mmCIF file of N, CA and C and ligand atoms in Angstrom:
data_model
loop_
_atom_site.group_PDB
_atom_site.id
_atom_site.type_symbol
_atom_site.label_atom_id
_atom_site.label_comp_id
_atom_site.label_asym_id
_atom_site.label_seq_id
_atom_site.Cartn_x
_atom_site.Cartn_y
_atom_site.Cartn_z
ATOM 1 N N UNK A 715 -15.670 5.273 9.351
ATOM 2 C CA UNK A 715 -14.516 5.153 10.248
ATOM 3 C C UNK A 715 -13.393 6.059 9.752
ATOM 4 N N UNK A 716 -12.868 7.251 10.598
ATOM 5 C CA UNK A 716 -11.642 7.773 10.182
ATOM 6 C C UNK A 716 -10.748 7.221 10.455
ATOM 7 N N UNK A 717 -10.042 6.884 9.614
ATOM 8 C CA UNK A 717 -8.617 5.693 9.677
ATOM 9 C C UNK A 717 -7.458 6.595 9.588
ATOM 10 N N UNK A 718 -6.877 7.900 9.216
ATOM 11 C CA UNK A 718 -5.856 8.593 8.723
ATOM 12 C C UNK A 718 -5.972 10.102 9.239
ATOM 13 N N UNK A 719 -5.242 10.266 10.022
ATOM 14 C CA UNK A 719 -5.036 11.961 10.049
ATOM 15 C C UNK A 719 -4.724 12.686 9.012
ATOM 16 N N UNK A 720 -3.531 12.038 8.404
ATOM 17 C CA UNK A 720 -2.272 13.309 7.801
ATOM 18 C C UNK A 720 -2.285 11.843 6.574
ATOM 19 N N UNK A 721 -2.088 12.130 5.399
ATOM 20 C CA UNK A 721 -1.796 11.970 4.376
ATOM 21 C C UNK A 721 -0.515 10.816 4.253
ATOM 22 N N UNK A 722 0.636 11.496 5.041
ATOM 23 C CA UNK A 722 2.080 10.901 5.583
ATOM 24 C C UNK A 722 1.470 9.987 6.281
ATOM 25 N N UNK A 723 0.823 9.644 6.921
ATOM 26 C CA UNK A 723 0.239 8.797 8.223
ATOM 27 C C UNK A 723 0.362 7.346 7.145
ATOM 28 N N UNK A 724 -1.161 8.149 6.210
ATOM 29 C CA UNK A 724 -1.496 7.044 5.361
ATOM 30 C C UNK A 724 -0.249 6.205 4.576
ATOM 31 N N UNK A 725 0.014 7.030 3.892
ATOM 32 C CA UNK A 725 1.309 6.504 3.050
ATOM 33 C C UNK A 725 2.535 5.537 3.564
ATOM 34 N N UNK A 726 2.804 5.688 4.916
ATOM 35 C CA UNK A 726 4.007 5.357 5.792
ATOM 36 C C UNK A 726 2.920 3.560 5.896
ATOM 37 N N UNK A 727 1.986 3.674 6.345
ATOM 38 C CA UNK A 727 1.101 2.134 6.356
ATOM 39 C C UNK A 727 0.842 1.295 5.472
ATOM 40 N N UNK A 728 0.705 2.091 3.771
ATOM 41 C CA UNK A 728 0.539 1.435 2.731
ATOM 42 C C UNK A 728 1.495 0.985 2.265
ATOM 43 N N UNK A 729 2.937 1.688 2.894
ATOM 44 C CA UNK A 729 4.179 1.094 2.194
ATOM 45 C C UNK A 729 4.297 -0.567 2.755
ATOM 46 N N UNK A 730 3.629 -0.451 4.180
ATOM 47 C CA UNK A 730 3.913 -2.000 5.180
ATOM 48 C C UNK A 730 3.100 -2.823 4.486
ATOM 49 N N UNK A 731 1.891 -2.046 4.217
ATOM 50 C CA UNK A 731 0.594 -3.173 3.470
ATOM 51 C C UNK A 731 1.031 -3.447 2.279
ATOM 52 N N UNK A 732 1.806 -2.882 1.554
ATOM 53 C CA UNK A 732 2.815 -3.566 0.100
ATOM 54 C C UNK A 732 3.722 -4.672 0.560
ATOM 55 N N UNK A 733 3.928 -4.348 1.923
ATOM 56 C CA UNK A 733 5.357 -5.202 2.293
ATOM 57 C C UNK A 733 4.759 -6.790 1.966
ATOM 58 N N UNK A 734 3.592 -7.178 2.386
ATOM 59 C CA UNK A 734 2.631 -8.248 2.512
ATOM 60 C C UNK A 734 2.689 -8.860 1.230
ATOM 61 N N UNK A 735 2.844 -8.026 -0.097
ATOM 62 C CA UNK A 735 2.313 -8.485 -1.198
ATOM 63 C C UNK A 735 3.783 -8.986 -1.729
ATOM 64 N N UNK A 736 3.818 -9.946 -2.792
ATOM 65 C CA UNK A 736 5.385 -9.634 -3.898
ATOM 66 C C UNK A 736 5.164 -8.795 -4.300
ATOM 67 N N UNK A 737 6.730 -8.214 -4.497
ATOM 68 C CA UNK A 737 7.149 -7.288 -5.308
ATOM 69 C C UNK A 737 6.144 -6.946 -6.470
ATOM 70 N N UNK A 738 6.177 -8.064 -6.752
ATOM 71 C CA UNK A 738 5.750 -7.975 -8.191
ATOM 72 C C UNK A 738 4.211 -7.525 -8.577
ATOM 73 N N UNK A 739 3.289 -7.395 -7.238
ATOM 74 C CA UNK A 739 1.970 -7.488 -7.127
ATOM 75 C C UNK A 739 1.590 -6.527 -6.214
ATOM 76 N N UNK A 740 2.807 -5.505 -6.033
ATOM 77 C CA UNK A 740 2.106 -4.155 -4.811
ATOM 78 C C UNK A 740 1.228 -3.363 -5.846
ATOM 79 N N UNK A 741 0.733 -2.398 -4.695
ATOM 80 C CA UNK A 741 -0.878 -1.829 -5.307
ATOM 81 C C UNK A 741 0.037 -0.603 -5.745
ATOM 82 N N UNK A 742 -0.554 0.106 -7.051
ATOM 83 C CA UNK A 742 0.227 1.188 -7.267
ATOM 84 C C UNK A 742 -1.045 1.831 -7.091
ATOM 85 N N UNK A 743 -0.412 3.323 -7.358
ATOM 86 C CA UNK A 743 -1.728 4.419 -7.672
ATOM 87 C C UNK A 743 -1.693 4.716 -8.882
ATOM 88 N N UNK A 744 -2.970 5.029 -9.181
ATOM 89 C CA UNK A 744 -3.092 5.785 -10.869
ATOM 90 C C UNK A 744 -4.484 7.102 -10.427
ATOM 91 N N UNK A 745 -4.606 7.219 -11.887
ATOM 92 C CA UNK A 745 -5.593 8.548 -12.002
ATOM 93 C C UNK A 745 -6.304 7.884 -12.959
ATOM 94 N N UNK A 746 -7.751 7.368 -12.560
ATOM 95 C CA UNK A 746 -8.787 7.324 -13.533
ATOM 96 C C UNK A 746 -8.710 7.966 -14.783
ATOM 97 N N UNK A 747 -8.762 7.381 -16.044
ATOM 98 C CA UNK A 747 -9.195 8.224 -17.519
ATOM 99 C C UNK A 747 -10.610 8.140 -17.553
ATOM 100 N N UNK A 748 -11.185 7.141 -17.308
ATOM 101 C CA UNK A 748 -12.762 6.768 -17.625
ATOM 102 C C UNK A 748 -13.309 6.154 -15.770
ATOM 103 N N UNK A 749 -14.263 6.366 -16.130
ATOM 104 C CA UNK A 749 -15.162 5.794 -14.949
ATOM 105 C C UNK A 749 -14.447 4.041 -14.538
ATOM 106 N N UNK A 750 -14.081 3.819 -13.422
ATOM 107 C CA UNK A 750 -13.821 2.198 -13.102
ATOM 108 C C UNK A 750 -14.749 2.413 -11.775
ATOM 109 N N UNK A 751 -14.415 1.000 -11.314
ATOM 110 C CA UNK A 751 -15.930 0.187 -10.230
ATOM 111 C C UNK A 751 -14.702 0.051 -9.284
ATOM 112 N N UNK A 752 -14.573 0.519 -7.739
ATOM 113 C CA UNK A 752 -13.942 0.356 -6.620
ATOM 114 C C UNK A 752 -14.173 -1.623 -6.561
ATOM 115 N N UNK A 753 -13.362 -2.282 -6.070
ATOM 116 C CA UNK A 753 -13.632 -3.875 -5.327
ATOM 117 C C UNK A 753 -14.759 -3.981 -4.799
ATOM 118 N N UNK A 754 -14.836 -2.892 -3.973
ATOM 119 C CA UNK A 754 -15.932 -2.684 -2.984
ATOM 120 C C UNK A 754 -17.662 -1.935 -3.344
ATOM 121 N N UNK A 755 -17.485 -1.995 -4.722
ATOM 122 C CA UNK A 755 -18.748 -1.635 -5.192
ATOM 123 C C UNK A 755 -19.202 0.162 -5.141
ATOM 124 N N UNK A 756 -17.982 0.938 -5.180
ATOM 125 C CA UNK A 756 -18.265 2.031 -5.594
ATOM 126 C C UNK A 756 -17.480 2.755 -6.780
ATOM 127 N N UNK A 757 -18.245 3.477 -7.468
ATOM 128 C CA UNK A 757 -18.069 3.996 -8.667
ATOM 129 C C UNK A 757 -16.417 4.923 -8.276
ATOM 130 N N UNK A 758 -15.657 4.782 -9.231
ATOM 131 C CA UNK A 758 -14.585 5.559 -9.499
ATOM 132 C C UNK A 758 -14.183 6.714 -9.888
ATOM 133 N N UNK A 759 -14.653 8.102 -10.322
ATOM 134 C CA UNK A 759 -15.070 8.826 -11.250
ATOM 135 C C UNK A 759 -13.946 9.209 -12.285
ATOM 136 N N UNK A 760 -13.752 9.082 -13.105
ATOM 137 C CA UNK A 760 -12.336 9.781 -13.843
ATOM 138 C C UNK A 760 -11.719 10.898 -13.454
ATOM 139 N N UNK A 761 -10.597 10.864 -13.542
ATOM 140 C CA UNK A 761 -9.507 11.894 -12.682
ATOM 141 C C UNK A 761 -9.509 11.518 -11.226
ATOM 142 N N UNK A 762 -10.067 10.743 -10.938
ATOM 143 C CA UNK A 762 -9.790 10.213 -9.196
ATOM 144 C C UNK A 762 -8.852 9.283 -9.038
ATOM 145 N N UNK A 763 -7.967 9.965 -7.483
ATOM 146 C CA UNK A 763 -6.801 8.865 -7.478
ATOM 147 C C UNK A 763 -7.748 7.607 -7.339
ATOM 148 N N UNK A 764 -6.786 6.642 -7.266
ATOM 149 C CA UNK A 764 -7.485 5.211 -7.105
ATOM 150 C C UNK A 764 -6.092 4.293 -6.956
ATOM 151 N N UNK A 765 -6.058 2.992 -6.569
ATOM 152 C CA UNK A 765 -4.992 2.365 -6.058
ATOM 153 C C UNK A 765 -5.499 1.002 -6.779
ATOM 154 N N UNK A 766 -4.757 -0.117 -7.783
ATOM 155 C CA UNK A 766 -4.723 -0.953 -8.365
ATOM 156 C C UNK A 766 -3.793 -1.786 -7.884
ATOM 157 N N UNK A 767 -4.095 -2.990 -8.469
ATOM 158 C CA UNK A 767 -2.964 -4.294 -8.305
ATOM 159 C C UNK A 767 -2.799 -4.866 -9.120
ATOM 160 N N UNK A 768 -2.269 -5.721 -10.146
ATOM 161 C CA UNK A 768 -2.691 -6.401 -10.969
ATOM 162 C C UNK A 768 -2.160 -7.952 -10.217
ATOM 163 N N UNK A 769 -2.926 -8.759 -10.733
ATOM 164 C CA UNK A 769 -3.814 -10.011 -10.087
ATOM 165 C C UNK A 769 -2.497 -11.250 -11.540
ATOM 166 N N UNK A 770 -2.107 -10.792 -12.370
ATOM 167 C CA UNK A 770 -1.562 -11.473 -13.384
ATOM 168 C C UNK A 770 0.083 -11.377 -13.759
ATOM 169 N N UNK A 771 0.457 -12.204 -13.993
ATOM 170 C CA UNK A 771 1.802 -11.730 -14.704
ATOM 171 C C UNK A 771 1.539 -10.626 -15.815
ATOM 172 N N UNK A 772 0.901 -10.803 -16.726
ATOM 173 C CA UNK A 772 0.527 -9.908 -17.956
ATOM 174 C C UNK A 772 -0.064 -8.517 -17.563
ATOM 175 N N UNK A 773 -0.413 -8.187 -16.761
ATOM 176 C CA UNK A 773 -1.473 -7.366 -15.925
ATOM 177 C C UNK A 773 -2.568 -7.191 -16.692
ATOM 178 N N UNK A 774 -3.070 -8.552 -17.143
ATOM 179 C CA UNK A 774 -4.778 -8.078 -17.743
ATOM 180 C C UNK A 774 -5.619 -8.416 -17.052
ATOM 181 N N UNK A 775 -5.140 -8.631 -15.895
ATOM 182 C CA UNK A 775 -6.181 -8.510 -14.674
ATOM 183 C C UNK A 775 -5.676 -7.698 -13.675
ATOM 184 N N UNK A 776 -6.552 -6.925 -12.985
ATOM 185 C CA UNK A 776 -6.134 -6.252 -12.306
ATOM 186 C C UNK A 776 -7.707 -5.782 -11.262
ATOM 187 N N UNK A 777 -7.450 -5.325 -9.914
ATOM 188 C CA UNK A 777 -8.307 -5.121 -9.149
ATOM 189 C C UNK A 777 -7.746 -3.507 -8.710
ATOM 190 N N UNK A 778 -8.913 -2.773 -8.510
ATOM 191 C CA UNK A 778 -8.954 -1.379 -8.279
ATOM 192 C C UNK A 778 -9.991 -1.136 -6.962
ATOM 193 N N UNK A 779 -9.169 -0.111 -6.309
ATOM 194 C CA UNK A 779 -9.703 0.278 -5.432
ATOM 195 C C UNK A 779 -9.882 1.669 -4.820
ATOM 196 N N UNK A 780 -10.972 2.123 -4.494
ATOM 197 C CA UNK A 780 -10.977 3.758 -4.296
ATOM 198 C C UNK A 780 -10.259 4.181 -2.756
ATOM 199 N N UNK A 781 -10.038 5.455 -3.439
ATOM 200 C CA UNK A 781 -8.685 5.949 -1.508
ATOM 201 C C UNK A 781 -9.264 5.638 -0.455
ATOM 202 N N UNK A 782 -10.906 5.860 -0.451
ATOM 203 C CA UNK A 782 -11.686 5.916 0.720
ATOM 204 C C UNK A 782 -10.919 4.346 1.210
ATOM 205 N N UNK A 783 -11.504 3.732 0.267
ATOM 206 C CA UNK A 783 -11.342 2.068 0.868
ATOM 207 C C UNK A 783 -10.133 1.606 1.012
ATOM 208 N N UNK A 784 -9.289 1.772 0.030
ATOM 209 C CA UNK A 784 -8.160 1.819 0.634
ATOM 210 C C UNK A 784 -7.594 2.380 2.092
ATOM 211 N N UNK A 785 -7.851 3.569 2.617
ATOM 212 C CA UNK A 785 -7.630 3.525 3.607
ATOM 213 C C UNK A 785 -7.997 2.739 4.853
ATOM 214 N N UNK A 786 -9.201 2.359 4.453
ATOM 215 C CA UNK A 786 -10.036 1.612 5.788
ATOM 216 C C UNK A 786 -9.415 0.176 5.479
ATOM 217 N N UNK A 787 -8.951 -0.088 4.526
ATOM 218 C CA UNK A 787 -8.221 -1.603 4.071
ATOM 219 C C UNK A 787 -7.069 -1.794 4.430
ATOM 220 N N UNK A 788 -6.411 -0.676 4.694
ATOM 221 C CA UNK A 788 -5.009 -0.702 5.338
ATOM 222 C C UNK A 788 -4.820 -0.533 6.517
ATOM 223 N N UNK A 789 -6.018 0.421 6.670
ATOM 224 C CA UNK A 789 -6.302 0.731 8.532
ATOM 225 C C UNK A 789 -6.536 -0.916 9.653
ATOM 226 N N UNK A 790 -7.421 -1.277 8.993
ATOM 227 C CA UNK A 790 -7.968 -2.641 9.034
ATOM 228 C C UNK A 790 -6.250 -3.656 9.163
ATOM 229 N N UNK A 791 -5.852 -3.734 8.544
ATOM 230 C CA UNK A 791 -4.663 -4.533 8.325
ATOM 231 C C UNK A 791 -3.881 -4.833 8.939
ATOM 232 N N UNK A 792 -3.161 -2.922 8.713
ATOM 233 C CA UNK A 792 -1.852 -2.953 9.464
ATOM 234 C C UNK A 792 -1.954 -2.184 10.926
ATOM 235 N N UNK A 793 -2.820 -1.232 10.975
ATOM 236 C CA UNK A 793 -2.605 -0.616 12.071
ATOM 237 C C UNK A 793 -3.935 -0.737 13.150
ATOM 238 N N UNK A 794 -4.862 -2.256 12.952
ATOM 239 C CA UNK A 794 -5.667 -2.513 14.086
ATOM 240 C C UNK A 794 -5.248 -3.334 15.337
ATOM 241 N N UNK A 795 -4.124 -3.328 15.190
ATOM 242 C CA UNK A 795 -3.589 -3.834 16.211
ATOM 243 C C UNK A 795 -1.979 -3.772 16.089
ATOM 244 N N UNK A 796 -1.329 -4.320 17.403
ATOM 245 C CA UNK A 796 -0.021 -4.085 17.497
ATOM 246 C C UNK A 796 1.190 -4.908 16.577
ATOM 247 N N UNK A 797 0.704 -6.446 16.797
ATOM 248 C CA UNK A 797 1.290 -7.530 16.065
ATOM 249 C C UNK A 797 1.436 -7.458 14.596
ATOM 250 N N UNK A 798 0.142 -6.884 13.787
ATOM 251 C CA UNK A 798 0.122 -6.729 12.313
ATOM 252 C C UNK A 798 1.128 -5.397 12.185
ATOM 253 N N UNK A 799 1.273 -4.289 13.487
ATOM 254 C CA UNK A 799 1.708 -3.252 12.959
ATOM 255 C C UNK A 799 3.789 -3.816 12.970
ATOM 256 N N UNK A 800 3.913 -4.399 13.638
ATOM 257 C CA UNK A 800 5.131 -4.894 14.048
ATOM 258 C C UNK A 800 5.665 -5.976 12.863
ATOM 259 N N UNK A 801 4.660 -6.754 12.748
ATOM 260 C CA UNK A 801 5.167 -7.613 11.386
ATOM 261 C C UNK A 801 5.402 -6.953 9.998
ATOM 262 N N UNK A 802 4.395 -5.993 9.875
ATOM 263 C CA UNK A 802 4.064 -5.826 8.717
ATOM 264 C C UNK A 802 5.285 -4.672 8.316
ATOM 265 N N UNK A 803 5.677 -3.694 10.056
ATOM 266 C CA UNK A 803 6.966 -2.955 9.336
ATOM 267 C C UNK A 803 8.305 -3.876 9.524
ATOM 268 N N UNK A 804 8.464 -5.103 10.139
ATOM 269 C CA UNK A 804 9.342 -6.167 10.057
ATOM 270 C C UNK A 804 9.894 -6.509 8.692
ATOM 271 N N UNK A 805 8.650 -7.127 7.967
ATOM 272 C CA UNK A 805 8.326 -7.186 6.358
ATOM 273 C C UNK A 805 9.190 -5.700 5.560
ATOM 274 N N UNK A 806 8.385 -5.029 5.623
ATOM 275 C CA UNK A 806 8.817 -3.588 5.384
ATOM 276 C C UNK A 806 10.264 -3.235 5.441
ATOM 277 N N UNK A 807 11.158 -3.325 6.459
ATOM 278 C CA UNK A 807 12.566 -3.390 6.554
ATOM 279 C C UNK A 807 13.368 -4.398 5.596
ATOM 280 N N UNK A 808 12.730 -5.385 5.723
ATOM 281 C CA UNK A 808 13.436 -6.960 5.163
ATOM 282 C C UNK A 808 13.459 -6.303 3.711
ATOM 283 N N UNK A 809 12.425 -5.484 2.863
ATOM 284 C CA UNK A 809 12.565 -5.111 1.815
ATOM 285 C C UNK A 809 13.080 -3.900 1.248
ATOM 286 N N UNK A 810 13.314 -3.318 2.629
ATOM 287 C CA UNK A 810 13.909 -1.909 2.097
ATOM 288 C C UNK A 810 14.686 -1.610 3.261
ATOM 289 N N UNK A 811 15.659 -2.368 3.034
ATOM 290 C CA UNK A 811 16.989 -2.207 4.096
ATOM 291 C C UNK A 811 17.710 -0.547 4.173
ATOM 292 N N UNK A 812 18.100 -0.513 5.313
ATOM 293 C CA UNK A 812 18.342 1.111 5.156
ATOM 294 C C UNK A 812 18.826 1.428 4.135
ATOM 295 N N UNK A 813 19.632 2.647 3.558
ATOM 296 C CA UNK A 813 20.804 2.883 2.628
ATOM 297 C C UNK A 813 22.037 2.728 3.381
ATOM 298 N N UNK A 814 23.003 2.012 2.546
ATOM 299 C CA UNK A 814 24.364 1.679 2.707
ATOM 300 C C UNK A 814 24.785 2.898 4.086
ATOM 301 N N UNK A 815 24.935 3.865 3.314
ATOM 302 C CA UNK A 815 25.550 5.226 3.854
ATOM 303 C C UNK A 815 25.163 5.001 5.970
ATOM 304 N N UNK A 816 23.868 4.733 5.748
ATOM 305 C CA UNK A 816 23.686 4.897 7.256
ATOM 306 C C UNK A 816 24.386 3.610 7.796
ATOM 307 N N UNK A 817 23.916 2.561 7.460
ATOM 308 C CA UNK A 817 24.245 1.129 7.873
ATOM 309 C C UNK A 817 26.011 1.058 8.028
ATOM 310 N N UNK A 818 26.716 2.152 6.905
ATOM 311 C CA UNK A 818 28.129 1.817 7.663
ATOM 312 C C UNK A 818 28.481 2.515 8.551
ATOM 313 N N UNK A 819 27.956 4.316 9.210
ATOM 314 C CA UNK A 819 28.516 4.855 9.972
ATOM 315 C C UNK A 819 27.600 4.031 11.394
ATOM 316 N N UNK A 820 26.749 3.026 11.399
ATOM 317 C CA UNK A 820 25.894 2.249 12.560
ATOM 318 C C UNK A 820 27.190 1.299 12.779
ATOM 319 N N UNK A 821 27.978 0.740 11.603
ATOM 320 C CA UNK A 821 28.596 -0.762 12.053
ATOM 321 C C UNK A 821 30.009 -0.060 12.641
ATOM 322 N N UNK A 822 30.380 1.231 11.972
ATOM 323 C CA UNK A 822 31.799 2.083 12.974
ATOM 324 C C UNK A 822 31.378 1.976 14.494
HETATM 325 ZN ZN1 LIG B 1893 -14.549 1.950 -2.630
#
């Protein structure tokens, strides 16, 4: 399934699909050092982006996931329909309120 045109596409959806999570538990990206195992049962290869969460306060748990799947996980989410896409950038705002600067020349 192609889920993403443009790169920006992707990114602008994963910020909403963070919106979902706490703060404290959004998926970051990293770069493989050694081989890791996708959630989804595919190999990771080192030097590949890849997108993590950690599952713990401590982060010694943590779940990893490869871009492929990630995309189809976010595609899936936020943008298979209208309601998830509407909540999820609802969410999204609530956490990242504009900057000041705009919000006062809106309330002039
Ligand atoms: Zn995968």
């Amino acid at each position: 399934m192609a889920a993403y045109h443009s790169e920006k596409e992707f990114l602008r959806s994963l910020k909403r699909f963070n919106a979902l999570s706490s703060q404290q538990y959004e998926w970051h990206t990293g770069i493989s050092e050694k081989e890791h195992e996708c959630a989804f049962g595919h190999p990771i290869p080192s030097e590949n982006l890849y997108f993590k969460k950690f599952l713990d306060m401590e982060g010694e748990r943590k779940v990893r996931v490869c871009k492929k799947c990630m995309e189809q996980l976010v595609f899936i989410t936020i943008d298979s329909d209208r309601h998830s896409k509407q909540l999820s950038d609802r969410l999204y705002r609530e956490r990242h309120p504009l900057p000041k600067k705009i919000l006062k020349t809106t309330i002039r």
